[in-house]
PDB file of C-alpha atoms in Angstrom:
ATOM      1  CA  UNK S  24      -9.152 -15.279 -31.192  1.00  0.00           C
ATOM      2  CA  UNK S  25     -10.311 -16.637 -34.528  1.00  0.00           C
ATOM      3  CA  UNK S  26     -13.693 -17.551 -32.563  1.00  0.00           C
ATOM      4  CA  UNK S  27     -14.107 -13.938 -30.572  1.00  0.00           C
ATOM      5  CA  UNK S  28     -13.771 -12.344 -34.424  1.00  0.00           C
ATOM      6  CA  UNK S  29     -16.178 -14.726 -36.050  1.00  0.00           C
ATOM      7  CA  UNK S  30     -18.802 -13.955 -33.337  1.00  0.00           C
ATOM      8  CA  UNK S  31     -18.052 -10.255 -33.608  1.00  0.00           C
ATOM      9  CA  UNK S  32     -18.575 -10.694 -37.646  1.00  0.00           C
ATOM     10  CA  UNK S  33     -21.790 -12.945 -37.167  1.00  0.00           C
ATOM     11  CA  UNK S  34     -23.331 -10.117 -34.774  1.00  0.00           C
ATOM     12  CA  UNK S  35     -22.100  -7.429 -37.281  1.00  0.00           C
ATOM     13  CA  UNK S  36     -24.087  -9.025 -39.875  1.00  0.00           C
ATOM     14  CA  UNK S  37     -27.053 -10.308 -38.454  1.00  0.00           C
ATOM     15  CA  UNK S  38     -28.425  -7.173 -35.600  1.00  0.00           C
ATOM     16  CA  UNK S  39     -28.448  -4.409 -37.795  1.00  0.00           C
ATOM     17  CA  UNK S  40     -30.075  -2.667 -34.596  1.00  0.00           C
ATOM     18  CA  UNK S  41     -26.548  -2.648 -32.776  1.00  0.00           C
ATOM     19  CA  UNK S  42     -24.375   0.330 -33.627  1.00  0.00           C
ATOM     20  CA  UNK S  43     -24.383   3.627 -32.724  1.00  0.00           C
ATOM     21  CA  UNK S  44     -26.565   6.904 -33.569  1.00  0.00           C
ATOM     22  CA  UNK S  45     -23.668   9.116 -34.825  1.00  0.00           C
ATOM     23  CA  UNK S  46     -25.957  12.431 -33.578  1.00  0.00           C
ATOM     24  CA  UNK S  47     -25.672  10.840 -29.881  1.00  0.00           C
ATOM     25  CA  UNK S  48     -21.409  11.283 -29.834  1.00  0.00           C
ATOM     26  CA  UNK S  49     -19.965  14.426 -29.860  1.00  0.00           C
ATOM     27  CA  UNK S  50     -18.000  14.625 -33.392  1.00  0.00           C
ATOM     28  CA  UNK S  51     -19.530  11.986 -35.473  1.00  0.00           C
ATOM     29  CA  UNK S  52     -21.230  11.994 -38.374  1.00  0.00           C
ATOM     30  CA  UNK S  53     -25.538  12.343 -37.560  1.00  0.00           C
ATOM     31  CA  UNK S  54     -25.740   8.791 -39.209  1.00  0.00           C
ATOM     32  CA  UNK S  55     -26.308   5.196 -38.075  1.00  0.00           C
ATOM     33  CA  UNK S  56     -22.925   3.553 -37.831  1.00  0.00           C
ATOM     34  CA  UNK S  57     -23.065  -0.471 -38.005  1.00  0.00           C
ATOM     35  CA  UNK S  58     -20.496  -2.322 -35.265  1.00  0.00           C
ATOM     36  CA  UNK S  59     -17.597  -3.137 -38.346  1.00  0.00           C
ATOM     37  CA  UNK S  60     -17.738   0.275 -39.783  1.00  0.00           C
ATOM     38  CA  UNK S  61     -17.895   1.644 -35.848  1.00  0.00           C
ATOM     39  CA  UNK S  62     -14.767  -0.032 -35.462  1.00  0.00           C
ATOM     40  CA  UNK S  63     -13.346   1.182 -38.618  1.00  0.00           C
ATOM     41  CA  UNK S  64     -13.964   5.415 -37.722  1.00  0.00           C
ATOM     42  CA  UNK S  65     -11.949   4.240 -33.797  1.00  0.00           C
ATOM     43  CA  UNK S  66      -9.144   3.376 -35.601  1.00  0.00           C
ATOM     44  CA  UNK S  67      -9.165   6.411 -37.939  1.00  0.00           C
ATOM     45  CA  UNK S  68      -7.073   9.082 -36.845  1.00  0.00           C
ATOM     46  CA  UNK S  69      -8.671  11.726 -37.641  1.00  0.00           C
ATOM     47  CA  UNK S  70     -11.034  10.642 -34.444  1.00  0.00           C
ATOM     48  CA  UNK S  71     -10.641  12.976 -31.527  1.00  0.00           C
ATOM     49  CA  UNK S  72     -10.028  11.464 -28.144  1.00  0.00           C
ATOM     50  CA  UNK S  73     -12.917  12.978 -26.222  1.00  0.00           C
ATOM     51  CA  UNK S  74     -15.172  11.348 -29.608  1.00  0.00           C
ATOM     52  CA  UNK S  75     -13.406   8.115 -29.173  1.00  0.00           C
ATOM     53  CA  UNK S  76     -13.831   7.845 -25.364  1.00  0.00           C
ATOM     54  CA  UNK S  77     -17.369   8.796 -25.723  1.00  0.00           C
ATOM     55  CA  UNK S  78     -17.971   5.540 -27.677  1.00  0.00           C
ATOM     56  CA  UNK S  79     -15.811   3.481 -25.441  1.00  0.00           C
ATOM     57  CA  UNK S  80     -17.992   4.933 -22.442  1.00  0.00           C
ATOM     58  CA  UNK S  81     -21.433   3.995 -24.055  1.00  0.00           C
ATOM     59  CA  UNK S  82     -19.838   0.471 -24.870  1.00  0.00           C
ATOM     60  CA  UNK S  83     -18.821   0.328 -21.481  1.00  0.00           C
ATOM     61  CA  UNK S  84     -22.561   1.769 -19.861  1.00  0.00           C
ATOM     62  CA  UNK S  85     -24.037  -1.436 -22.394  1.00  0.00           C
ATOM     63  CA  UNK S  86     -21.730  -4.137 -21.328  1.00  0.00           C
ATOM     64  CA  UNK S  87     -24.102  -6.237 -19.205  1.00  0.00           C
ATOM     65  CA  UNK S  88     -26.339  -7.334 -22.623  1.00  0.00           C
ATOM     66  CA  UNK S  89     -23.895 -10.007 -23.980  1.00  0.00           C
ATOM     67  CA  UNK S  90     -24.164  -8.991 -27.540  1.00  0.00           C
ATOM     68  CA  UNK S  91     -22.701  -5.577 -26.369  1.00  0.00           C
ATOM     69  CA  UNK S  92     -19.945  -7.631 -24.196  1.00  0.00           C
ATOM     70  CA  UNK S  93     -18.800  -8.877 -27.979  1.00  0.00           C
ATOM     71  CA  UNK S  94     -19.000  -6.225 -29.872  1.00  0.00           C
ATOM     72  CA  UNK S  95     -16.463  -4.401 -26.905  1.00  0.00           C
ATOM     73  CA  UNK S  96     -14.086  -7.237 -27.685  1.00  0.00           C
ATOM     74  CA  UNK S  97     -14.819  -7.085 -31.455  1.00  0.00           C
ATOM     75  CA  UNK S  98     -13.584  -3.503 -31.039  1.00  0.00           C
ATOM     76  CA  UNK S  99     -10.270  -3.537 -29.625  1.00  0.00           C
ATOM     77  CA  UNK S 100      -9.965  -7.470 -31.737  1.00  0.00           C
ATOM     78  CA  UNK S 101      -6.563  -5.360 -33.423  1.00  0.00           C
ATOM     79  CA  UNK S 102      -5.251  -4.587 -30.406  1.00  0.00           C
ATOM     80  CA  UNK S 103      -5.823  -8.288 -29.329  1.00  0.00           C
ATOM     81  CA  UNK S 104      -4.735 -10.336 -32.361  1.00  0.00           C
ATOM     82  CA  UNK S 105      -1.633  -7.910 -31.563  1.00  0.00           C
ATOM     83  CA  UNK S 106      -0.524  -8.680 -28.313  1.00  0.00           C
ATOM     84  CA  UNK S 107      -1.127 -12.655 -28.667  1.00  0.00           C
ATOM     85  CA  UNK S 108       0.847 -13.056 -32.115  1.00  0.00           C
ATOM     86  CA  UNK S 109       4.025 -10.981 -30.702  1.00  0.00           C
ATOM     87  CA  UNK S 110       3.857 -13.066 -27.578  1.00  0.00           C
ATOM     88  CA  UNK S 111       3.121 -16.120 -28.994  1.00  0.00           C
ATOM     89  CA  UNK S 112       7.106 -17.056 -30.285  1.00  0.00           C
ATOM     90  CA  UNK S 113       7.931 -16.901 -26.605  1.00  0.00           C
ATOM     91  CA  UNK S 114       5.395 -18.962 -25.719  1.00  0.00           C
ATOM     92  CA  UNK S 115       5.852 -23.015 -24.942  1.00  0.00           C
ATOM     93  CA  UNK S 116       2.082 -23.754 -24.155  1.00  0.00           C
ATOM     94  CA  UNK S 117      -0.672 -23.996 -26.910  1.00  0.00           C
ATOM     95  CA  UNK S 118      -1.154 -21.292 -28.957  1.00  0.00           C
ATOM     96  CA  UNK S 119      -5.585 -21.006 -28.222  1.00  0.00           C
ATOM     97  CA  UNK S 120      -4.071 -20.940 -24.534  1.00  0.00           C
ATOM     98  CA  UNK S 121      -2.428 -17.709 -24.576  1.00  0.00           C
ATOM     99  CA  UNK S 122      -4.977 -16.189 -26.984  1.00  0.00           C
ATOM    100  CA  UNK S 123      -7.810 -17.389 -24.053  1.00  0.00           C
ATOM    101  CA  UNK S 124      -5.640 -15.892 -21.343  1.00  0.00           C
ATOM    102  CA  UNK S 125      -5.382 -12.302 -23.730  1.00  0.00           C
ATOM    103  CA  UNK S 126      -9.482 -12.444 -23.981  1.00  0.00           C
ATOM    104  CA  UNK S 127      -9.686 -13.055 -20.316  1.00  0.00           C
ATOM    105  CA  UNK S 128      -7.746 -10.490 -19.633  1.00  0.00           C
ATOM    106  CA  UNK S 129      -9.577  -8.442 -21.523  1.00  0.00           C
ATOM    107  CA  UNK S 130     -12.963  -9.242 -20.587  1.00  0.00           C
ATOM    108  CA  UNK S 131     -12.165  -9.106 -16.759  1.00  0.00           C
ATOM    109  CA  UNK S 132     -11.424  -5.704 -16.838  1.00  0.00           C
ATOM    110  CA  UNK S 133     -14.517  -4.948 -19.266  1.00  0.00           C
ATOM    111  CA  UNK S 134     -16.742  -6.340 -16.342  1.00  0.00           C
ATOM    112  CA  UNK S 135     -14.760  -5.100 -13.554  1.00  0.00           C
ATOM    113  CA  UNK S 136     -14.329  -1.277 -14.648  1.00  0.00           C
ATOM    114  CA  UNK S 137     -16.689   1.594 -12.932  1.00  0.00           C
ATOM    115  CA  UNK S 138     -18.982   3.710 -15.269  1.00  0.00           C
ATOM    116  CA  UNK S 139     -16.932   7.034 -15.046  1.00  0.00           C
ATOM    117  CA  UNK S 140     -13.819   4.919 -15.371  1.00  0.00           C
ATOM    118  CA  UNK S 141     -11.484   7.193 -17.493  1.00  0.00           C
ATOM    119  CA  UNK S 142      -9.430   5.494 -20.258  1.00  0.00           C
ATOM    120  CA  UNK S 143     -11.435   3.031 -20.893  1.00  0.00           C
ATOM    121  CA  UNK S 144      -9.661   1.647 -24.035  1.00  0.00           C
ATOM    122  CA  UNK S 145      -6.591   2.074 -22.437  1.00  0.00           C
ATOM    123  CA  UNK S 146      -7.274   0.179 -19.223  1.00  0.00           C
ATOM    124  CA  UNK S 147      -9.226  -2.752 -21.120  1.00  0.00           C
ATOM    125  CA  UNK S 148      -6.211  -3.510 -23.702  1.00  0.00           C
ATOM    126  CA  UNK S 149      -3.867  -3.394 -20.766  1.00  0.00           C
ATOM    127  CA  UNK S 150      -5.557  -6.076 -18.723  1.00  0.00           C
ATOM    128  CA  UNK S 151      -5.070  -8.034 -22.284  1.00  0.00           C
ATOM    129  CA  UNK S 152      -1.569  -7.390 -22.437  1.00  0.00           C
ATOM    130  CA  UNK S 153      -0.659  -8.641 -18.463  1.00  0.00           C
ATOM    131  CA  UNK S 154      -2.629 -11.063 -19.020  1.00  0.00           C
ATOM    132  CA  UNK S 155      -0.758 -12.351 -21.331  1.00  0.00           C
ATOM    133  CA  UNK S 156       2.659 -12.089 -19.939  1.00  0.00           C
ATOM    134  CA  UNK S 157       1.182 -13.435 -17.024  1.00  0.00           C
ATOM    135  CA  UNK S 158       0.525 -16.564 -19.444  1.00  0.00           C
ATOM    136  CA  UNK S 159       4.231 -16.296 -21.092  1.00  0.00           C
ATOM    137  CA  UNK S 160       6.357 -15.605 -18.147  1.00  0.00           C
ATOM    138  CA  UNK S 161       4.786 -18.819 -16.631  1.00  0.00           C
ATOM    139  CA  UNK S 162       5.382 -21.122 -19.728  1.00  0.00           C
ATOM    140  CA  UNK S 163       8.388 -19.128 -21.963  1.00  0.00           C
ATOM    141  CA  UNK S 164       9.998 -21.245 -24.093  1.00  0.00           C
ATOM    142  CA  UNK S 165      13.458 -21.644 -23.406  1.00  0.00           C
ATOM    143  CA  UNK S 166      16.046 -19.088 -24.775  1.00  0.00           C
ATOM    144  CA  UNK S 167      13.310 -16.915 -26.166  1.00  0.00           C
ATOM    145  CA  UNK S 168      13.369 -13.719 -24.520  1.00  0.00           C
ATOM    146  CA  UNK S 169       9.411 -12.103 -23.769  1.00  0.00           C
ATOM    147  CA  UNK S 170       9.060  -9.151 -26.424  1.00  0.00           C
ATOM    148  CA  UNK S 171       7.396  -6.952 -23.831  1.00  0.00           C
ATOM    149  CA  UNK S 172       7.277  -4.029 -25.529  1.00  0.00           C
ATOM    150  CA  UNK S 173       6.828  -5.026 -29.078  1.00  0.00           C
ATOM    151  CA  UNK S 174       3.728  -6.692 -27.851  1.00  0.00           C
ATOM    152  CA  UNK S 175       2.607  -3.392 -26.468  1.00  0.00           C
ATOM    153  CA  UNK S 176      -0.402  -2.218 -28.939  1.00  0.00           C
ATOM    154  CA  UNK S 177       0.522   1.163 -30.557  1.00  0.00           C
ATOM    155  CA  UNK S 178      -2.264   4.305 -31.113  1.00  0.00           C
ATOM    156  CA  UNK S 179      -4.531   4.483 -30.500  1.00  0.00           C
ATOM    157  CA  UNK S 180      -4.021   1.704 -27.731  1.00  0.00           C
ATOM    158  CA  UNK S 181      -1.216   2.248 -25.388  1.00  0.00           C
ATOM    159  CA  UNK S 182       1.525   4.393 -25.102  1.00  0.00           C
ATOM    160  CA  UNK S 183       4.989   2.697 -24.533  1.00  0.00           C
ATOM    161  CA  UNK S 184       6.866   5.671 -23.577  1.00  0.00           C
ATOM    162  CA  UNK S 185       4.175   5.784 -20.644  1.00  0.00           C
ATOM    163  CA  UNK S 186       5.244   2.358 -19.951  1.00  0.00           C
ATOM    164  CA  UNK S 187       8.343   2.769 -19.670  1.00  0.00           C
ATOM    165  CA  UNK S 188       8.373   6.264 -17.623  1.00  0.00           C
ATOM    166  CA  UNK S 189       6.918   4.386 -14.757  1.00  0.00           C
ATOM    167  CA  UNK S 190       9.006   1.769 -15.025  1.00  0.00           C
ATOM    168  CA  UNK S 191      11.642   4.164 -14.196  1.00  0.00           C
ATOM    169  CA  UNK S 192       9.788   6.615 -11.907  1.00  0.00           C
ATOM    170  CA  UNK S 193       9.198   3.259  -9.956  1.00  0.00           C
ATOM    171  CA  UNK S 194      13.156   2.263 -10.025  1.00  0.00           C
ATOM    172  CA  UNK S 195      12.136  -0.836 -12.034  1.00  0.00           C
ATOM    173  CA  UNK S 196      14.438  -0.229 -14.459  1.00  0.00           C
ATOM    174  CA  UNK S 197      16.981   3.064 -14.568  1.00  0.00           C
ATOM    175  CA  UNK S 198      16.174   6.441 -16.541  1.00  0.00           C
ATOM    176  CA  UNK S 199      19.254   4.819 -18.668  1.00  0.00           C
ATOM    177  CA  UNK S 200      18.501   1.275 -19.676  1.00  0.00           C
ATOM    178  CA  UNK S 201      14.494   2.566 -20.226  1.00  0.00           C
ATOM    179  CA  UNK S 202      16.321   5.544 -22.625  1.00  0.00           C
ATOM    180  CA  UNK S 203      18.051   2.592 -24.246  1.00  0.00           C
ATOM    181  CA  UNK S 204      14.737   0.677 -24.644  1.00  0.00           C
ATOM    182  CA  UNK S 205      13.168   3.846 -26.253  1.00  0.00           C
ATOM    183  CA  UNK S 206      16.113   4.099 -28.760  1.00  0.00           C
ATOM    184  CA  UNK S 207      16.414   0.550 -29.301  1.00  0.00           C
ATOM    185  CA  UNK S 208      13.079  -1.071 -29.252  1.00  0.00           C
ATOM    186  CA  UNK S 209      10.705   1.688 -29.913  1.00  0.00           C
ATOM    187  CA  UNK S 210      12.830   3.705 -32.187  1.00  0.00           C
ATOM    188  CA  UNK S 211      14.523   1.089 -34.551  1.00  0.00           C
ATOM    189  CA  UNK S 212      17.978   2.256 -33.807  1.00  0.00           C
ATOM    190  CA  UNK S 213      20.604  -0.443 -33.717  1.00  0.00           C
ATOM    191  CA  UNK S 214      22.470  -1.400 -30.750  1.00  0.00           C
ATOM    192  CA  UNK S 215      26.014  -0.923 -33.265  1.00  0.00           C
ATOM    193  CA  UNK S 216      24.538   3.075 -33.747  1.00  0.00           C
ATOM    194  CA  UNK S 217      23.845   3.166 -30.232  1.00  0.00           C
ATOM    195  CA  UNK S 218      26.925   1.578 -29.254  1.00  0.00           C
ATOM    196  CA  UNK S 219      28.839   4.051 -31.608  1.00  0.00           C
ATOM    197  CA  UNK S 220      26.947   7.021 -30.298  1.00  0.00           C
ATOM    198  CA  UNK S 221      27.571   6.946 -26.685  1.00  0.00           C
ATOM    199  CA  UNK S 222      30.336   4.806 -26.514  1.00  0.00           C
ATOM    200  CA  UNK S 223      29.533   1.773 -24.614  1.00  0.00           C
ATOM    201  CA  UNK S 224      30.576  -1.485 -25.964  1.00  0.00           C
ATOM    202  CA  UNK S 225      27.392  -3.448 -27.875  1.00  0.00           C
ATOM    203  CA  UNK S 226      27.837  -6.369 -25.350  1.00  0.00           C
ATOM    204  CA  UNK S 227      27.175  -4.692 -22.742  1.00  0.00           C
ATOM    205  CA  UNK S 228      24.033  -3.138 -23.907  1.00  0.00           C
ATOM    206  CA  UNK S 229      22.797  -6.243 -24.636  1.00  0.00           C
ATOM    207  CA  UNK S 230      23.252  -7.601 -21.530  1.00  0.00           C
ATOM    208  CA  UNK S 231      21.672  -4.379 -20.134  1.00  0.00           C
ATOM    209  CA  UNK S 232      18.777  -4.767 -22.708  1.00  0.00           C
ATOM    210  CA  UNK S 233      17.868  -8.421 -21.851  1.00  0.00           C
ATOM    211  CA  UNK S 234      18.170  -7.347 -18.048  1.00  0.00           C
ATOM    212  CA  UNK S 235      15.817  -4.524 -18.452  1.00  0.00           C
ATOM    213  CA  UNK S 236      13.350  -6.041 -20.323  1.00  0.00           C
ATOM    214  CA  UNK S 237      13.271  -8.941 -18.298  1.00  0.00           C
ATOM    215  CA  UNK S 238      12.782  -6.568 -14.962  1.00  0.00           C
ATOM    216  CA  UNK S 239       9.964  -4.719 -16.978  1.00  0.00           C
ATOM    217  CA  UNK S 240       8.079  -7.885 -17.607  1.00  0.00           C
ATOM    218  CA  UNK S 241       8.630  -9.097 -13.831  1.00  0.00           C
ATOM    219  CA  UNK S 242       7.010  -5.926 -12.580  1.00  0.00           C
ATOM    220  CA  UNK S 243       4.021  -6.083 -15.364  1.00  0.00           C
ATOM    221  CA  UNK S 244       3.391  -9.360 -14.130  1.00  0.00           C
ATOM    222  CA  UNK S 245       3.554  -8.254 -10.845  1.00  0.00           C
ATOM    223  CA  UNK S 246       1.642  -5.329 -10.433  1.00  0.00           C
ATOM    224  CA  UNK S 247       4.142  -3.092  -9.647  1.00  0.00           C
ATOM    225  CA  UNK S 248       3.565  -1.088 -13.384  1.00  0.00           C
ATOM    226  CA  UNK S 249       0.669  -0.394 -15.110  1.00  0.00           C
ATOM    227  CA  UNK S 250      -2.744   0.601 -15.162  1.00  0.00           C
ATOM    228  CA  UNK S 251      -5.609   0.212 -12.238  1.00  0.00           C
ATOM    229  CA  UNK S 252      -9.267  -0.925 -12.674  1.00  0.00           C
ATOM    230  CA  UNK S 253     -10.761   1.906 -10.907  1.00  0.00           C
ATOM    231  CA  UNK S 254     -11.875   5.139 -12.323  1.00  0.00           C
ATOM    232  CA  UNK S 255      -9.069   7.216 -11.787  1.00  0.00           C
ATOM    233  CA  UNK S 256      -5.859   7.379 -14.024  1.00  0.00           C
TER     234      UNK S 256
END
């Protein structure tokens, strides 16, 4: 990951012709914008979505010049570093393992998406994250549970919720254990409050919790939830 950054950095510095013509995108700025300070303004919130797919589809449209191919990576390198350090305590392999797998995941669906694909960013930084439960569930350490969805990049990345709506539109897990996720994982709230809320003992929500997350990360893995390659949602 370390490696992907420093060549995103070195091509930053050194092509001063890469970047992007803020009077070509739809609610940017009619300036020059340099790759580091491009990826700055698609963090920014204050970015509309149509704006900040607009980049992501002249990224994509420039993909097959390598220098483009790493300043896509360089892009979403937040989103990346994200998903590999929150894996990485579950992980028994070597470390530059499981970041290579959450490039490759990365960079597959980079090459493999169709121009008109909407979503871009969101389809990209989910191959990423499979891949790298792919990589975990195969060599988790022992008694380390997978933190599925803490490894799930936030805005303007992926939506959890989303992730967690199919899993139960798809009977993966039920509308109650992926409500418990929601208020548990996602929202912070202990498993005492919830406990003391709705009555159910803590143990057994644990054991529900570790069940469900362990079911959502089988079905990531899988296939069964999640986000296509082609160009519809």
């Amino acid at each position: 990951m370390d490696l992907a950054e420093a060549a995103f950095l070195t091509l930053a510095e050194s092509c001063a012709a890469l970047g992007v013509n803020g009077a070509d995108v739809p609610g940017m700025a009619d300036r020059w914008f340099g790759l580091r300070e491009l990826r700055v303004e698609l963090m920014r919130p204050q970015m509309s979505v149509a704006t900040r797919n607009a980049v992501w589809a002249f990224l994509l449209r420039s993909r097959k010049v390598d220098a483009w191919k790493v300043a896509a990576v360089g892009m979403a390198m937040p989103a990346l570093r994200h998903i590999a350090a929150t894996l990485a305590p579950a992980y028994r392999g070597d470390i530059a393992d499981l970041d290579a797998e959450v490039l490759t995941g990365y960079v597959d669906v980079l090459a493999g998406l169709p121009a008109g694909a909407q979503g871009i960013p969101v389809r990209l930084v989910f191959g990423a994250f499979r891949s790298g439960l792919v990589e975990v569930a195969s060599y988790r350490r022992r008694g380390v549970e997978v933190p599925v969805l803490d490894a799930v990049p936030r805005w303007p990345w992926l939506d959890v919720r989303w992730l967690l709506a199919q899993a139960s539109e798809r009977a993966v897990i039920s509308p109650v254990d992926a409500r418990l996720l929601l208020v548990n994982r996602v929202r912070g709230v202990a498993l005492a409050e919830v406990s003391a809320r709705g009555g159910t003992p803590g143990e057994e929500l644990a054991v529900r919790r570790r069940r469900a997350e362990r079911d959502l990360v089988a079905a990531v893995v899988a296939g069964r939830v999640g986000l296509g390659t082609g160009g519809g949602q």
